[in-house]
Amino acid sequence: MPKVALDRKVPDFALPAAGAPQAWSLKAAAGRKLVIFFYPKDMTSGCTLEARGFRDHAAAFRRAGAAIVGISRDSVASHEKFTL
């Protein structure tokens, strides 16, 4: 198994966000604990199960002080439908 450097910083990035008036950026979340999950497509069975798992455990993540961020290549309009 390849070694992963855990001390490397992730470069800042910003993405349009569903339900938000402005883009979400990593810089704006600096200092916060984050759970970032990447998924291939909105409204597919596997991705829906994955997202539901995070939703079902959202309270535990909040108690741990972590925000959950899901990222895919789909459009903001698609994300808006997926979150409903």
Short mmCIF file of C-alpha atoms in Angstrom, two decimals:
data_model
loop_
_atom_site.label_atom_id
_atom_site.label_comp_id
_atom_site.label_asym_id
_atom_site.label_seq_id
_atom_site.Cartn_x
_atom_site.Cartn_y
_atom_site.Cartn_z
CA MET A 1 0.00 0.00 0.00
CA PRO A 2 1.43 3.43 -0.90
CA LYS A 3 2.34 5.80 1.91
CA VAL A 4 0.22 8.92 2.23
CA ALA A 5 1.77 12.14 3.48
CA LEU A 6 -0.61 13.36 6.15
CA ASP A 7 1.25 16.58 6.76
CA ARG A 8 0.64 18.03 3.31
CA LYS A 9 -1.81 20.92 3.03
CA VAL A 10 -4.59 20.80 0.49
CA PRO A 11 -4.48 23.78 -1.89
CA ASP A 12 -7.41 26.17 -1.59
CA PHE A 13 -10.31 25.63 -3.96
CA ALA A 14 -13.81 27.01 -4.36
CA LEU A 15 -16.89 25.38 -5.88
CA PRO A 16 -20.47 26.48 -6.50
CA ALA A 17 -22.66 25.21 -3.66
CA ALA A 18 -26.24 24.00 -3.62
CA GLY A 19 -28.44 26.10 -1.35
CA ALA A 20 -25.83 28.82 -0.93
CA PRO A 21 -25.64 32.31 -2.42
CA GLN A 22 -21.90 32.05 -2.95
CA ALA A 23 -19.29 29.42 -3.68
CA TRP A 24 -18.01 27.16 -0.92
CA SER A 25 -14.26 27.46 -0.39
CA LEU A 26 -11.78 25.46 1.56
CA LYS A 27 -10.20 28.71 2.78
CA ALA A 28 -13.51 29.80 4.35
CA ALA A 29 -13.60 26.51 6.27
CA ALA A 30 -10.03 26.88 7.56
CA GLY A 31 -9.65 25.79 11.15
CA ARG A 32 -12.79 23.65 11.09
CA LYS A 33 -12.92 19.88 11.02
CA LEU A 34 -14.22 18.66 7.68
CA VAL A 35 -15.45 15.38 6.28
CA ILE A 36 -15.20 15.74 2.51
CA PHE A 37 -16.65 12.94 0.45
CA PHE A 38 -16.38 12.74 -3.31
CA TYR A 39 -19.04 10.89 -5.24
CA PRO A 40 -19.49 10.31 -8.99
CA LYS A 41 -23.12 11.26 -9.67
CA ASP A 42 -26.23 12.69 -8.01
CA MET A 43 -29.32 10.49 -7.72
CA THR A 44 -27.64 7.14 -8.31
CA SER A 45 -28.29 4.27 -5.91
CA GLY A 46 -24.74 3.99 -4.55
CA CYS A 47 -24.23 7.71 -4.12
CA THR A 48 -27.64 8.08 -2.52
CA LEU A 49 -26.80 5.36 0.03
CA GLU A 50 -23.47 7.04 0.77
CA ALA A 51 -25.08 10.47 1.24
CA ARG A 52 -27.82 8.99 3.45
CA GLY A 53 -25.15 7.43 5.65
CA PHE A 54 -23.60 10.84 6.23
CA ARG A 55 -27.05 12.36 6.81
CA ASP A 56 -27.97 9.63 9.30
CA HIS A 57 -24.80 10.31 11.29
CA ALA A 58 -24.85 14.10 10.91
CA ALA A 59 -25.57 14.69 14.60
CA ALA A 60 -22.48 12.70 15.63
CA PHE A 61 -20.34 14.65 13.17
CA ARG A 62 -21.73 17.93 14.55
CA ARG A 63 -20.97 16.82 18.13
CA ALA A 64 -17.41 16.12 16.98
CA GLY A 65 -17.30 19.64 15.52
CA ALA A 66 -17.07 18.43 11.91
CA ALA A 67 -18.92 19.72 8.89
CA ILE A 68 -19.83 17.34 6.04
CA VAL A 69 -19.14 18.40 2.44
CA GLY A 70 -20.14 16.28 -0.55
CA ILE A 71 -18.51 16.97 -3.92
CA SER A 72 -19.34 15.70 -7.40
CA ARG A 73 -19.04 17.03 -10.95
CA ASP A 74 -22.81 17.46 -11.33
CA SER A 75 -24.42 20.88 -11.75
CA VAL A 76 -25.74 22.97 -8.87
CA ALA A 77 -29.27 22.36 -10.24
CA SER A 78 -28.68 18.60 -10.01
CA HIS A 79 -27.33 18.98 -6.46
CA GLU A 80 -30.43 20.98 -5.49
CA LYS A 81 -32.66 18.07 -6.61
CA PHE A 82 -30.40 15.53 -4.90
CA THR A 83 -30.66 17.29 -1.53
CA LEU A 84 -34.46 17.31 -1.49
#
